[in-house]
XYZ file of C-alpha atoms in Angstrom:
749
model
C -27.030 35.468 65.902
C -23.614 35.357 64.258
C -24.218 31.747 63.147
C -27.546 32.782 61.603
C -25.873 35.624 59.691
C -23.167 33.271 58.491
C -25.692 30.699 57.232
C -27.770 33.419 55.598
C -24.707 34.842 53.879
C -23.786 31.435 52.462
C -27.352 30.864 51.238
C -27.540 34.288 49.686
C -24.122 33.801 48.085
C -25.313 30.516 46.574
C -28.457 32.097 45.099
C -26.693 35.147 43.725
C -24.033 32.916 42.154
C -26.713 31.010 40.284
C -28.195 34.309 39.141
C -24.871 35.658 37.884
C -23.978 32.409 36.155
C -27.271 32.513 34.288
C -26.655 36.112 33.324
C -23.262 35.213 31.945
C -24.700 32.219 30.024
C -21.954 29.965 31.324
C -23.332 27.061 29.275
C -22.202 28.791 26.071
C -18.484 29.025 26.916
C -17.257 26.784 24.067
C -13.873 26.614 22.364
C -14.056 28.503 19.074
C -12.438 26.669 16.189
C -13.248 29.121 13.400
C -15.893 31.587 12.330
C -17.053 29.208 9.594
C -16.067 31.391 6.617
C -13.658 28.769 5.175
C -13.445 24.995 5.061
C -10.870 22.502 3.784
C -12.225 19.346 2.172
C -9.769 16.435 1.884
C -10.232 14.009 -0.989
C -8.480 11.562 -3.310
C -7.750 12.220 -6.980
C -6.907 9.736 -9.748
C -3.948 10.303 -12.081
C -3.153 8.015 -15.012
C 0.321 6.438 -14.867
C 1.867 5.134 -18.082
C 5.008 3.055 -18.317
C 7.101 1.477 -21.087
C 9.931 -1.056 -20.743
C 12.338 -2.688 -23.199
C 14.030 -6.013 -22.390
C 16.292 -8.570 -24.060
C 16.673 -12.214 -23.022
C 18.785 -15.099 -24.377
C 18.012 -18.830 -24.582
C 14.566 -18.691 -22.989
C 11.244 -20.378 -23.659
C 8.997 -17.720 -22.065
C 8.962 -13.976 -21.360
C 8.845 -12.375 -17.911
C 7.336 -8.879 -17.589
C 7.725 -6.975 -14.317
C 5.433 -4.276 -12.893
C 5.575 -2.010 -9.807
C 2.340 -3.424 -8.354
C -0.500 -5.803 -9.215
C -2.889 -2.924 -10.010
C -1.253 -2.199 -13.385
C -2.818 -3.121 -16.760
C -0.794 -4.411 -19.707
C -1.826 -2.374 -22.778
C 0.521 -3.539 -25.554
C 3.488 -5.752 -26.317
C 5.830 -5.971 -29.298
C 8.127 -8.984 -29.347
C 10.818 -10.078 -31.799
C 12.003 -13.691 -31.401
C 15.205 -14.869 -33.102
C 17.303 -18.057 -33.296
C 14.241 -20.187 -32.558
C 15.316 -23.787 -32.231
C 13.835 -26.940 -30.819
C 15.119 -27.691 -27.349
C 16.512 -31.005 -26.161
C 13.787 -32.851 -24.249
C 12.659 -36.219 -23.060
C 9.577 -37.342 -25.007
C 7.223 -39.777 -23.263
C 6.316 -42.274 -26.002
C 4.838 -45.044 -23.824
C 5.061 -44.441 -20.075
C 1.948 -45.771 -18.337
C 3.039 -48.673 -16.119
C 0.442 -51.462 -15.995
C 2.626 -54.153 -14.409
C 2.962 -56.502 -17.377
C 6.368 -57.457 -18.794
C 8.080 -59.796 -21.232
C 11.248 -61.723 -20.429
C 14.381 -61.794 -22.538
C 16.423 -65.003 -22.085
C 18.070 -67.723 -24.144
C 14.661 -68.617 -25.586
C 13.873 -65.088 -26.786
C 17.036 -63.167 -27.594
C 15.586 -59.806 -28.532
C 12.595 -57.466 -28.517
C 11.836 -54.525 -30.814
C 9.234 -51.712 -30.674
C 8.492 -49.194 -33.421
C 9.739 -45.567 -33.338
C 7.889 -42.984 -35.459
C 9.592 -39.598 -36.088
C 7.540 -36.777 -37.655
C 10.609 -34.533 -38.067
C 14.333 -34.922 -38.540
C 15.562 -35.662 -35.040
C 18.754 -35.986 -33.032
C 18.545 -38.879 -30.512
C 20.848 -38.653 -27.464
C 19.541 -41.754 -25.719
C 16.480 -43.671 -24.595
C 14.868 -44.751 -21.331
C 13.264 -48.177 -20.887
C 11.222 -49.501 -17.995
C 12.365 -52.921 -16.728
C 14.498 -54.943 -14.338
C 17.332 -57.467 -14.331
C 16.817 -60.888 -12.647
C 19.884 -62.906 -13.789
C 22.618 -60.844 -15.461
C 24.530 -62.065 -18.477
C 28.149 -62.900 -17.666
C 29.633 -63.813 -21.046
C 28.791 -60.631 -22.937
C 26.879 -57.423 -22.407
C 23.413 -56.944 -23.884
C 22.858 -53.864 -26.033
C 20.143 -51.292 -26.646
C 20.131 -50.071 -30.224
C 18.178 -48.217 -32.912
C 17.738 -50.149 -36.149
C 16.209 -49.309 -39.471
C 12.648 -50.145 -40.602
C 11.935 -52.603 -43.440
C 9.090 -50.930 -45.289
C 8.130 -54.164 -47.076
C 7.831 -56.481 -44.070
C 7.491 -53.782 -41.349
C 10.156 -55.596 -39.338
C 13.543 -54.307 -38.141
C 16.279 -54.363 -40.773
C 19.993 -54.805 -40.277
C 20.964 -51.130 -40.306
C 22.135 -50.055 -36.836
C 22.073 -46.268 -36.330
C 23.118 -46.258 -32.705
C 23.988 -48.750 -30.007
C 24.963 -48.762 -26.314
C 25.492 -51.352 -23.573
C 22.331 -52.119 -21.587
C 22.099 -50.273 -18.254
C 19.764 -52.166 -15.895
C 19.723 -53.556 -12.370
C 17.488 -55.736 -10.221
C 15.332 -52.790 -9.077
C 12.274 -52.240 -11.235
C 12.180 -48.763 -12.800
C 13.266 -46.482 -15.612
C 16.827 -46.923 -16.894
C 18.556 -44.444 -19.146
C 20.574 -45.689 -22.102
C 22.891 -43.002 -23.515
C 24.514 -43.273 -26.947
C 28.162 -42.392 -27.252
C 27.359 -39.978 -30.057
C 23.934 -38.494 -30.839
C 22.030 -40.419 -33.503
C 20.732 -38.170 -36.292
C 17.626 -39.591 -37.971
C 15.469 -38.219 -40.742
C 11.699 -38.254 -40.645
C 10.316 -41.827 -40.730
C 9.993 -45.157 -38.875
C 12.686 -46.993 -36.877
C 12.943 -49.668 -34.186
C 14.195 -49.595 -30.603
C 15.756 -53.021 -29.910
C 16.840 -54.826 -26.738
C 19.491 -57.174 -28.209
C 20.712 -60.351 -26.468
C 21.745 -62.356 -29.534
C 25.442 -62.420 -28.539
C 24.785 -64.457 -25.385
C 26.530 -67.877 -25.285
C 26.438 -70.928 -23.018
C 26.407 -71.366 -20.096
C 24.718 -67.939 -19.584
C 21.146 -68.107 -18.406
C 20.234 -64.406 -18.197
C 16.791 -63.038 -17.479
C 15.673 -59.426 -18.217
C 12.146 -58.006 -18.121
C 10.880 -55.172 -20.350
C 7.459 -53.847 -19.365
C 4.660 -53.015 -21.802
C 1.121 -51.548 -21.852
C -1.662 -53.637 -23.294
C -4.625 -51.763 -21.726
C -4.353 -48.090 -22.721
C -1.278 -47.520 -24.916
C -0.622 -44.159 -26.547
C 0.398 -45.867 -29.759
C -1.607 -49.099 -30.209
C -0.658 -49.145 -33.899
C 3.074 -49.602 -33.182
C 4.612 -52.887 -34.343
C 6.232 -55.085 -31.698
C 8.654 -57.947 -32.603
C 10.504 -60.703 -30.783
C 13.663 -62.441 -31.977
C 14.015 -66.300 -31.971
C 16.649 -66.732 -34.660
C 14.488 -64.429 -36.773
C 11.962 -61.630 -36.175
C 8.481 -62.765 -35.300
C 5.563 -60.329 -35.107
C 4.431 -60.139 -31.465
C 0.923 -59.374 -30.165
C -0.225 -56.050 -31.755
C -1.318 -53.174 -29.511
C 1.138 -53.993 -26.709
C 4.048 -51.539 -27.167
C 6.990 -51.616 -24.781
C 7.494 -48.672 -22.386
C 10.154 -46.212 -23.518
C 11.098 -42.527 -23.710
C 13.286 -40.680 -26.203
C 15.968 -38.152 -25.179
C 15.863 -36.087 -28.349
C 15.935 -32.727 -30.140
C 14.120 -31.921 -33.375
C 16.632 -30.461 -35.857
C 14.248 -29.227 -38.539
C 14.180 -25.473 -39.262
C 11.537 -23.785 -37.122
C 8.833 -21.584 -38.684
C 6.344 -20.058 -36.193
C 3.306 -20.199 -38.474
C 4.009 -23.771 -39.622
C 4.350 -24.940 -36.012
C 1.331 -22.983 -34.684
C 3.522 -20.873 -32.391
C 1.493 -18.823 -29.873
C 2.003 -16.574 -26.832
C -0.347 -17.042 -23.877
C -1.383 -13.880 -22.010
C -3.849 -14.647 -19.277
C -6.304 -17.110 -20.775
C -5.843 -15.979 -24.402
C -3.479 -17.326 -27.048
C -1.999 -14.932 -29.622
C -0.443 -16.351 -32.856
C 3.169 -15.437 -33.612
C 3.925 -14.619 -37.258
C 7.020 -15.618 -39.228
C 9.831 -13.105 -39.039
C 11.793 -11.633 -41.917
C 14.592 -14.174 -41.472
C 14.496 -17.954 -40.862
C 13.988 -19.121 -37.280
C 12.430 -15.796 -36.243
C 8.955 -14.600 -35.250
C 7.114 -11.400 -34.360
C 4.052 -10.443 -32.345
C 2.610 -6.920 -32.070
C -0.672 -6.643 -30.159
C -2.733 -4.185 -28.136
C -4.402 -5.683 -25.071
C -6.131 -4.611 -21.894
C -4.997 -7.220 -19.409
C -5.381 -6.677 -15.654
C -2.591 -8.154 -13.563
C -2.933 -10.049 -10.296
C 0.791 -10.024 -9.638
C 3.857 -7.855 -10.097
C 5.285 -10.438 -12.516
C 3.578 -11.609 -15.718
C 5.006 -14.757 -17.278
C 4.151 -15.239 -20.966
C 4.786 -18.862 -22.022
C 5.402 -19.594 -25.718
C 3.796 -22.706 -27.207
C 3.969 -24.710 -30.437
C 2.482 -27.978 -31.679
C 5.753 -29.902 -31.954
C 8.232 -29.768 -29.149
C 9.822 -27.511 -26.558
C 11.836 -24.648 -27.996
C 14.345 -21.979 -26.956
C 14.924 -18.583 -28.506
C 16.415 -15.114 -28.053
C 13.871 -12.370 -27.373
C 13.754 -8.583 -27.526
C 10.456 -7.058 -26.544
C 8.818 -3.759 -25.695
C 5.715 -3.508 -23.525
C 3.553 -0.712 -22.166
C 1.149 -0.543 -19.224
C -0.993 1.923 -17.304
C -2.378 2.347 -13.822
C -4.495 4.815 -11.889
C -2.489 6.515 -9.154
C -4.506 7.603 -6.111
C -3.221 10.933 -4.803
C -4.208 12.882 -1.723
C -5.470 16.424 -2.156
C -7.873 19.031 -0.886
C -9.924 22.067 -1.800
C -10.168 25.236 0.295
C -13.554 26.901 0.004
C -14.062 30.438 1.298
C -16.975 32.842 1.306
C -16.859 35.195 -1.720
C -13.504 33.740 -2.855
C -12.697 31.319 -5.702
C -11.887 27.735 -4.712
C -8.249 26.666 -4.322
C -7.539 23.046 -5.355
C -4.344 21.205 -4.443
C -3.216 17.685 -5.436
C -0.129 16.116 -3.830
C 0.877 13.136 -6.020
C 3.738 10.800 -5.071
C 5.597 10.468 -8.384
C 8.671 8.265 -8.951
C 9.954 6.661 -12.147
C 9.024 2.993 -12.262
C 9.671 2.218 -15.951
C 12.297 3.007 -18.579
C 9.818 5.549 -19.926
C 7.275 6.796 -17.383
C 4.674 9.564 -17.516
C 1.740 10.940 -15.547
C -1.471 12.258 -17.072
C -4.151 14.121 -15.132
C -7.427 14.988 -16.822
C -8.660 17.948 -14.844
C -12.309 19.152 -14.702
C -13.397 21.591 -17.391
C -14.316 24.253 -14.810
C -10.763 24.418 -13.388
C -8.392 27.220 -14.425
C -5.026 28.733 -13.391
C -3.456 25.274 -13.559
C 0.079 25.112 -12.134
C 2.569 22.285 -11.487
C 5.300 22.555 -8.848
C 8.274 20.264 -8.256
C 10.160 20.777 -4.998
C 8.161 24.018 -4.546
C 9.390 25.403 -7.899
C 6.902 26.188 -10.681
C 7.670 23.918 -13.665
C 4.384 24.438 -15.541
C 6.275 25.513 -18.725
C 8.114 22.141 -18.658
C 4.967 19.991 -18.736
C 2.277 19.584 -21.383
C -0.777 21.638 -20.413
C -3.570 21.048 -22.930
C -6.280 23.596 -22.123
C -8.417 22.424 -25.047
C -8.655 18.774 -24.017
C -8.174 19.603 -20.318
C -5.219 17.478 -19.285
C -1.714 17.753 -17.821
C 1.071 15.433 -19.057
C 4.282 15.057 -17.041
C 6.824 13.150 -19.137
C 9.769 10.988 -18.137
C 12.490 13.633 -18.512
C 10.669 15.979 -16.132
C 10.329 13.462 -13.305
C 12.935 13.378 -10.538
C 12.805 10.526 -8.048
C 12.227 11.649 -4.492
C 10.897 15.071 -5.488
C 7.779 16.580 -3.951
C 4.961 17.422 -6.372
C 2.019 19.776 -6.210
C -0.721 20.502 -8.759
C -2.861 23.562 -8.048
C -5.902 25.116 -9.706
C -8.837 27.428 -9.105
C -12.551 27.145 -9.785
C -15.598 29.328 -9.344
C -17.602 29.134 -6.133
C -20.759 27.145 -7.016
C -23.024 28.093 -4.120
C -26.018 25.858 -3.285
C -29.441 27.438 -3.867
C -31.332 27.702 -0.559
C -35.019 27.832 0.248
C -35.417 29.655 3.592
C -39.103 29.920 4.608
C -38.338 31.492 8.028
C -35.454 33.593 9.307
C -36.515 34.347 12.905
C -36.594 31.754 15.672
C -36.996 31.429 19.437
C -35.616 28.888 21.971
C -36.461 25.206 21.358
C -37.746 25.979 17.860
C -36.581 23.974 14.865
C -34.265 26.073 12.684
C -34.989 24.639 9.251
C -34.258 25.353 5.594
C -33.660 23.316 2.427
C -31.392 23.115 -0.611
C -33.319 23.456 -3.855
C -32.918 20.716 -6.485
C -31.047 19.530 -8.309
C -28.762 18.356 -5.491
C -25.611 16.906 -7.071
C -23.572 14.060 -5.521
C -20.963 15.175 -3.019
C -20.577 16.315 0.580
C -22.722 18.992 2.214
C -21.325 20.511 5.411
C -23.654 22.604 7.588
C -21.920 24.841 10.175
C -23.975 27.048 12.509
C -22.167 29.960 14.198
C -23.962 31.597 17.125
C -24.199 35.310 17.840
C -21.019 35.184 19.950
C -18.995 33.871 17.012
C -18.693 30.322 18.360
C -19.517 27.157 16.455
C -22.878 25.914 17.678
C -23.417 22.899 15.435
C -21.810 21.009 12.565
C -23.247 18.291 10.347
C -21.882 16.517 7.257
C -24.353 15.017 4.774
C -23.193 12.713 2.001
C -25.242 12.824 -1.211
C -24.572 9.572 -3.071
C -26.535 10.306 -6.239
C -28.222 13.309 -7.806
C -31.736 13.963 -6.609
C -34.603 16.160 -7.830
C -36.026 16.521 -4.323
C -35.274 19.215 -1.793
C -32.676 18.361 0.836
C -33.967 19.523 4.204
C -31.479 20.641 6.894
C -32.610 21.379 10.435
C -31.329 22.077 13.941
C -33.304 22.383 17.165
C -32.265 25.362 19.251
C -31.526 24.880 22.942
C -33.735 26.220 25.696
C -31.340 29.093 26.355
C -29.612 30.116 23.122
C -27.690 33.356 22.888
C -29.713 36.159 21.457
C -28.744 37.760 18.182
C -27.735 36.882 14.623
C -26.725 33.295 13.835
C -24.921 32.465 10.610
C -25.415 29.178 8.759
C -22.576 28.208 6.378
C -23.612 25.564 3.857
C -20.633 24.051 1.996
C -20.927 21.668 -0.947
C -18.122 19.851 -2.732
C -17.211 16.830 -4.823
C -14.008 15.935 -6.689
C -14.514 18.610 -9.372
C -16.416 21.550 -7.896
C -17.190 23.278 -4.600
C -19.080 26.221 -3.174
C -20.467 27.890 -0.057
C -23.464 30.047 0.788
C -24.166 31.977 4.012
C -27.610 32.440 5.517
C -28.346 34.619 8.558
C -31.016 33.839 11.163
C -32.285 36.035 13.963
C -32.653 34.386 17.392
C -35.003 36.239 19.746
C -35.390 35.565 23.474
C -38.910 36.382 24.681
C -39.167 38.101 28.068
C -40.831 35.942 30.753
C -40.936 37.250 34.304
C -40.240 34.733 37.022
C -40.913 35.393 40.687
C -37.533 33.909 41.482
C -36.002 36.929 39.764
C -37.610 39.164 42.434
C -36.075 37.100 45.205
C -32.735 37.037 43.490
C -32.759 40.776 42.897
C -33.637 41.523 46.536
C -31.003 39.144 47.823
C -28.542 40.410 45.276
C -29.039 44.001 46.383
C -28.376 43.000 49.980
C -25.138 41.138 49.342
C -24.149 42.361 45.889
C -21.378 44.525 47.255
C -19.669 41.491 48.788
C -20.806 38.497 46.772
C -20.719 39.807 43.203
C -16.959 40.224 43.174
C -16.426 36.718 44.592
C -18.849 35.177 42.095
C -17.197 36.978 39.241
C -13.799 35.633 40.286
C -15.178 32.102 40.527
C -16.679 32.336 37.059
C -13.531 33.809 35.658
C -11.404 31.151 37.319
C -13.615 28.361 36.011
C -13.528 29.776 32.527
C -9.744 30.207 32.704
C -9.289 26.653 34.002
C -11.519 25.370 31.228
C -9.586 27.294 28.599
C -6.208 26.278 30.080
C -7.185 22.613 29.905
C -8.228 22.970 26.275
C -5.055 24.897 25.511
C -3.003 22.102 27.110
C -4.609 19.531 24.783
C -3.976 21.826 21.815
C -0.339 22.299 22.867
C 0.249 18.522 22.987
C -0.585 18.304 19.288
C 1.212 21.459 18.172
C 4.402 20.670 20.125
C 4.808 17.173 18.703
C 4.072 18.436 15.159
C 6.810 21.087 15.606
C 9.359 18.485 16.774
C 11.815 17.606 13.975
C 14.728 15.855 15.690
C 15.504 14.311 19.097
C 19.016 13.428 20.344
C 20.433 12.158 23.625
C 24.172 12.981 23.938
C 26.662 11.514 26.429
C 28.413 14.619 27.766
C 31.965 13.296 28.229
C 32.421 11.899 24.731
C 29.876 14.077 22.947
C 28.542 10.940 21.216
C 24.878 10.445 20.346
C 23.581 7.470 22.347
C 20.068 7.812 20.867
C 18.547 9.868 18.065
C 15.245 9.910 16.229
C 14.034 11.909 13.229
C 10.363 12.882 13.538
C 10.116 15.314 10.596
C 8.228 14.329 7.431
C 11.347 15.220 5.446
C 14.976 14.609 6.262
C 16.646 17.239 8.434
C 19.608 19.012 6.858
C 22.608 17.173 8.246
C 24.662 20.393 8.234
C 22.176 21.959 10.668
C 22.707 19.242 13.272
C 26.470 18.982 12.669
C 26.890 22.752 12.880
C 25.013 23.043 16.125
C 26.812 20.125 17.797
C 30.141 21.582 16.675
C 29.121 24.885 18.278
C 28.468 23.083 21.560
C 31.891 21.404 21.440
C 33.783 24.543 20.293
C 32.353 27.027 22.769
C 31.819 24.505 25.569
C 28.151 25.324 26.103
C 27.355 23.778 29.439
C 24.801 24.488 32.111
C 25.891 24.916 35.696
C 23.835 23.216 38.328
C 22.820 20.403 35.956
C 23.791 17.702 38.398
C 20.809 16.621 40.445
C 18.346 18.863 38.599
C 17.505 19.171 34.910
C 18.479 22.528 33.406
C 17.066 23.712 30.064
C 17.998 26.477 27.636
C 16.437 27.597 24.345
C 18.541 28.693 21.369
C 17.937 29.679 17.765
C 20.186 28.270 15.038
C 19.634 28.657 11.278
C 15.861 29.368 11.603
C 15.367 26.377 13.932
C 14.524 26.404 17.610
C 17.012 24.393 19.665
C 16.001 23.099 23.083
C 18.916 21.721 25.141
C 18.356 20.106 28.530
C 21.252 18.854 30.697
C 21.008 16.380 33.516
C 23.983 14.680 35.230
C 25.962 12.789 32.546
C 23.825 13.484 29.473
C 22.083 16.245 27.620
C 18.886 16.131 25.566
C 18.800 18.086 22.314
C 15.580 18.848 20.445
C 15.302 20.668 17.106
C 11.911 22.290 16.513
C 10.192 24.480 13.943
C 8.673 26.783 16.595
C 9.176 27.439 20.296
C 7.328 24.840 22.404
C 4.850 25.418 25.206
C 5.774 25.380 28.900
C 3.969 22.037 29.220
C 6.383 20.607 26.667
C 9.403 21.929 28.585
C 8.023 20.364 31.778
C 7.675 17.049 29.928
C 11.366 17.253 28.907
C 12.340 17.531 32.569
C 10.233 14.495 33.475
C 11.774 12.634 30.520
C 15.287 13.463 31.802
C 14.501 11.952 35.220
C 13.128 8.758 33.623
C 16.190 8.343 31.367
C 18.475 8.795 34.349
C 16.428 6.391 36.473
C 16.631 3.647 33.823
C 19.977 4.303 32.115
C 21.862 6.616 34.496
C 24.433 4.003 35.553
C 25.012 2.865 31.928
C 25.532 6.458 30.769
C 27.932 7.141 33.648
C 30.027 4.108 32.566
C 29.530 4.676 28.817
C 32.138 2.836 26.661
C 30.722 3.456 23.188
C 28.015 0.757 22.931
C 24.625 2.418 22.217
C 22.554 -0.744 21.632
C 21.041 -0.731 25.139
C 19.570 2.760 24.758
C 17.021 2.009 22.027
C 14.139 1.743 24.530
C 14.469 5.525 25.053
C 11.950 5.657 22.178
C 9.265 4.287 24.537
C 10.047 7.041 27.065
C 9.861 9.607 24.257
C 6.410 8.329 23.249
C 5.261 8.400 26.877
C 6.338 11.936 27.785
C 6.114 13.863 24.488
C 3.091 12.066 22.915
C 5.073 11.306 19.730
C 2.583 8.552 18.893
C 0.422 11.349 17.437
C 2.647 11.562 14.318
C 3.145 7.818 13.803
C 0.988 5.716 11.483
C -1.609 4.154 13.784
C -3.565 0.914 13.594
C -6.789 -0.068 15.309
C -6.529 -3.045 17.647
C -9.302 -5.032 19.263
C -9.232 -4.544 23.021
C -11.659 -5.773 25.671
C -11.936 -2.252 27.055
C -15.080 -0.221 27.595
C -15.310 2.818 25.286
C -17.777 5.712 25.203
C -19.818 6.918 22.240
C -17.237 9.529 21.214
C -14.486 6.905 21.181
C -16.679 4.483 19.225
C -17.317 7.209 16.626
C -13.587 7.883 16.122
C -12.831 4.141 15.887
C -15.453 3.796 13.144
C -14.049 6.785 11.247
C -10.486 5.403 11.540
C -11.593 2.044 10.118
C -13.460 3.855 7.336
C -10.306 5.816 6.418
C -8.184 2.629 6.275
C -10.816 0.894 4.156
C -11.039 3.853 1.763
C -7.247 4.119 1.432
C -6.818 0.313 1.329
C -4.231 0.389 4.107
C -3.969 -1.160 7.567
C -3.029 2.155 9.186
C -4.054 5.806 9.368
C -2.645 9.115 10.599
C -4.164 11.401 13.234
C -4.201 14.155 10.576
C -6.471 11.945 8.417
C -8.795 11.434 11.384
C -9.013 15.137 12.231
C -9.562 16.016 8.543
C -12.417 13.489 8.376
C -13.953 15.293 11.377
C -13.631 18.609 9.467
C -10.838 20.254 11.421
C -9.125 20.306 14.808
C -11.736 19.774 17.534
C -10.482 19.774 21.132
C -12.949 17.064 22.158
C -11.773 14.826 19.294
C -8.113 15.519 20.111
C -8.691 14.525 23.750
C -10.536 11.374 22.689
C -7.662 10.352 20.370
C -5.180 10.678 23.263
C -7.450 8.501 25.424
C -7.637 5.818 22.709
C -3.831 5.809 22.421
C -3.494 5.439 26.200
C -6.005 2.568 26.118
C -3.814 1.011 23.348
C -6.791 0.800 20.990
C -4.909 3.147 18.658
C -1.380 1.729 18.502
C 1.670 2.829 16.453
C 2.383 0.550 13.478
C 6.067 -0.262 12.980
């Protein structure tokens, strides 16, 4: 009998529990994120950067312009070139080697090939292509430049320059350098290989190569000497080069002087003084590099010059920002540009939308709007060079009217499993539409983001199918719309009714409930309450992980005997005031703050110092010091204790024998990441892993890749990911932690 009563009691308890759980609508215990009356939309804004540089260079033949990145556009350049002179160079007159040569010996004592100079020229030497077979022993052969007989076209007796022949048995080019440069006016001359001074018993043999197939100068005269000059075969000039410099005065226009920018050539005009040139042009040239080389050309020879030039460029700076949209409140816009001087004269221009007002500019949280140009007629902000401070934080704020979408709501009352549906009347402008449904308990029931790529004249239908057991009462639908210039929100209420349907099971449950209600109801209530509390505690633990690591500014491990930092890491987005840390550490040393009982067990205290929360944990031979914005959760303090045990387990012996070398303690960073989840504030990258992932994880991976593609980076931040998902969702936060543990999201260093 007792066994039967016991079994019956359990059965009745089971049934009444189901009844109570249904009454409490346990399926609707969700974590409330907000009541839907405000939403923050993250976006990117474009600001126009302008830069101007002035440079001077000496003895160059091209200009080199530098830019901060390859996304800049050159818009203008003004150059002034002075002291333009021809540069010393080696001119290839005939250089194509065919393999044919002529021999100089006692039978033929000399060869000559024509030189044609179009300008007055200074000759430093020549190069000839040949080889020596039998050297002369009685006297050296010479290489010389002789005059040109205009009547017979043969070499005359005037020698302008001469040097001893330099040649060996190896075939190749041989340079012949004159003792003093030979200055020649415009005209014709001859290059001569002279062996006329050879005497018996010399039997020398030298070969000078020529080109008979494709010469550059087939019209050049060639002569050979056999006691007198004899005209050789025409169209077969000897191979030679001239080491020379044109000495005529240089005029840019006469010599077709141009500057090449990209694939275009721009003519350089004559300057006000001789040997000078100017170029002033406006261009729109897109760079593919941070350095733009502008070569300078002419139709004569290589040149060198002194240059002073001024150039300007522009670029569109992508800046993060957001708009906060609230019900019945004007929109608040914020832009957070990263501004640093990158030119001698640098400025930022932002053309704001015409519907924006209350424009303000802050630098380091101070309003400097009076110091910038705010043109309310043409709708732009100009921040000039003198206003910009490198390393400063910037913020541009504005307001705009709430432009609420126009809704068409054919039905406002619904029942379970019905399709809650309405539409946005045209025109529907491009932007993002966010639909948030809040149930009668004030919890978020549903959220959907719709991207409108282009304006449409058709209605945009939005719908949501109610569950089989929705909560009864008034639901609120918040419909947000925004783009880069405007935003708005409208609220629509719907009434959810639950029709009464009697079920015979209710009779059984009521009868059984009456019998055991006095004993079972209290137990069931406690179970429900415990389950709800456990559920909420788990969600709170996930939330605390994120909040604690975001509050963490500074982490230090200190060796107790010496008081030296053996490891430290800054985790704040801005540098921590050094005086804060120094002051606190000095307080520890001065007053001897020390925890008793911190030998085998970790002991932790919490202090406040200069508006910061100081957490100090001691364990054996070291103490851990953490500086935080706010007090951490108990879970965080428990993690510090576990971290202390791991540090001691790995480095306890080294710390006990510490001699001043801290290089072996750098892997404490890995322990910090493991216990305090600091990976959540690092830049993260997506890695390919052969690991099974669920649909939620796949969705976050896709969003992360989309963020990196949009920002053109190979990393992202957790804050970007949560913003893309429209706020902090516990399920998303838990999924991100799982992806980090699976090493699919990995810190990028």
